Amino acid sequence: MVDQSRWRRGAGLTAAALIGLAALTACGSGGSDDDGTLKMVVWGGDLDKETYQARIDLLEEANPDIKVELQLIPSDQYAQKVQTMIAGGDGPDIMQVAENVNSYSSKSQLVPLDEYIESSGLDMDQRFGPAGSLYTYEEQTYAIPDRSGAMILYYNKDLFDAAGLEYPTAEWTQEDAQAAMEKLTIPGEKWGYGGAGWWPQWWSFAYQNGGQIIDDSGRPTVNSPEVVQALQWANDLAHVDHVVPTAAEYADMGPDMGGDPAFAAQTVAMNTTGFWAIGGLKDVDFNWGIAPLWGGQEQAVSAFGSGLAITRDAEDPAKAFEAIDFLTDAEAQTVIIDKAQDVPANLEVQQSDAFLTPAWAPEGLEMNAFGESADFIFRAPFIPEWNEMQAAFSDSLGEFWNDGGDAQAELDAIQTQLDSIIQ
């Protein structure tokens, strides 16, 4: 993700006026096409394009006055391309956002949606539950939840049965999880767990300990005892306890190997990841299940999701909101699960038979694991400096994850970086 520098105040009334005029001119060239067609940008691959287009087709069929042109951008190019579009006054009407939403809202690049929510009668709590408040900044709403699902635990039922272990449940503790990892590990051949080097994984352990990455006042607290203990535990699972493959061991398995493909290959017995891993398990020849993530001192788990926002270049924000309202209501959201793309944010759909017993799911798949998990999802800090914060973690922890090390020393150094980054 690439975050552009903040807007700077102009030095002088004349300069400010010229900048304002330029901005107005730019806004006029962006947004919908001349024929009123709304431009909508999302990230992803072929399945995402197919699913979004199917939902747009439903929207246009039900609302003949609304036309939407969909543009799909590869995930690794999305942020930079969208920022370039907005900076040039050619931003889309509707854009997909996620954890870095406030990189845009803090620079007035998105339209506040509260007046549209109120005038439409949309009940955010009823439609989305706790996810309804995810995309807020300074008490204003900047996106409507579209996709939202907790990280869950995938487990190999055959390996559990062979080891004489009970299947995992939401009542598991970190100690229960590690004990199972140890029993499921065959040194040099199979490992109990896929690992937790990705931020949603080890952050979940930190919040289970009662820690926070950013505290309630907005300041970083990454070197607190609770966070340090979580990071050390996650790292020691590979480098001390040897129940998780190290980076070198993953490399020996083949290119681009990680927790998801290793689980599908039965090399690891448990793996924590998102809904998308289901797609890679449809044709495997072993029995597997899903469950809510275990807990620590308390239950906490990260969630993956995205929302739909309106950029400042939209010529008709009211029509763009009408489109978003339809796309996040039950009929259009059901397409997300029909296509096995993701977890719909709409609670009605999450609780429906279409979600709990989808036609494509293996018999007995415990899809209610997502609903159970919803009760203890922690709210990640969607700060304006999200991109810089993530860069600080990834740049500093690479060697630590590869070779092991001292979590306290690593997080002390990152704390110093974040103190200078986060304003």
mmCIF file of C-alpha atoms in Angstrom, residues 154 156 159 189-191 193-195 198 201 245 249-251 253-274 276-281 284-286:
data_model
loop_
_atom_site.group_PDB
_atom_site.id
_atom_site.type_symbol
_atom_site.label_atom_id
_atom_site.label_comp_id
_atom_site.label_asym_id
_atom_site.label_seq_id
_atom_site.Cartn_x
_atom_site.Cartn_y
_atom_site.Cartn_z
ATOM 1 C CA TYR A 154 -8.800 -24.642 9.675
ATOM 2 C CA ASN A 156 -7.317 -31.512 9.480
ATOM 3 C CA LEU A 159 -4.814 -35.934 11.584
ATOM 4 C CA GLU A 189 7.622 -34.272 8.276
ATOM 5 C CA LYS A 190 4.454 -32.622 9.621
ATOM 6 C CA TRP A 191 3.874 -29.579 11.781
ATOM 7 C CA TYR A 193 0.350 -25.262 12.941
ATOM 8 C CA GLY A 194 0.982 -23.102 9.905
ATOM 9 C CA GLY A 195 2.365 -20.099 11.774
ATOM 10 C CA TRP A 198 1.116 -12.164 9.408
ATOM 11 C CA GLN A 201 -2.547 -13.634 13.250
ATOM 12 C CA PRO A 245 7.723 -24.592 9.952
ATOM 13 C CA GLU A 249 11.543 -25.227 6.093
ATOM 14 C CA TYR A 250 8.738 -23.624 4.103
ATOM 15 C CA ALA A 251 11.237 -22.795 1.341
ATOM 16 C CA MET A 253 8.673 -27.434 0.556
ATOM 17 C CA GLY A 254 8.606 -25.456 -2.691
ATOM 18 C CA PRO A 255 8.122 -21.943 -4.096
ATOM 19 C CA ASP A 256 5.480 -19.631 -2.622
ATOM 20 C CA MET A 257 4.771 -22.074 0.176
ATOM 21 C CA GLY A 258 2.975 -20.867 3.292
ATOM 22 C CA GLY A 259 0.232 -21.832 5.683
ATOM 23 C CA ASP A 260 -2.636 -22.072 3.165
ATOM 24 C CA PRO A 261 -0.964 -24.378 0.596
ATOM 25 C CA ALA A 262 0.829 -26.338 3.356
ATOM 26 C CA PHE A 263 -2.516 -27.077 4.992
ATOM 27 C CA ALA A 264 -3.967 -28.206 1.661
ATOM 28 C CA ALA A 265 -0.941 -30.485 1.258
ATOM 29 C CA GLN A 266 -1.461 -31.911 4.785
ATOM 30 C CA THR A 267 1.985 -30.679 5.817
ATOM 31 C CA VAL A 268 0.487 -28.593 8.624
ATOM 32 C CA ALA A 269 -2.465 -29.800 10.681
ATOM 33 C CA MET A 270 -3.930 -26.406 11.634
ATOM 34 C CA ASN A 271 -3.905 -23.041 9.934
ATOM 35 C CA THR A 272 -5.408 -19.644 10.732
ATOM 36 C CA THR A 273 -6.526 -17.607 7.753
ATOM 37 C CA GLY A 274 -9.597 -16.164 6.055
ATOM 38 C CA TRP A 276 -10.657 -17.515 0.832
ATOM 39 C CA ALA A 277 -8.726 -20.668 1.802
ATOM 40 C CA ILE A 278 -11.937 -22.681 1.345
ATOM 41 C CA GLY A 279 -11.527 -22.390 -2.422
ATOM 42 C CA GLY A 280 -8.246 -24.302 -2.338
ATOM 43 C CA LEU A 281 -9.747 -27.165 -0.336
ATOM 44 C CA VAL A 284 -8.580 -32.324 -1.405
ATOM 45 C CA ASP A 285 -8.786 -35.979 -0.390
ATOM 46 C CA PHE A 286 -8.898 -35.545 3.383
#
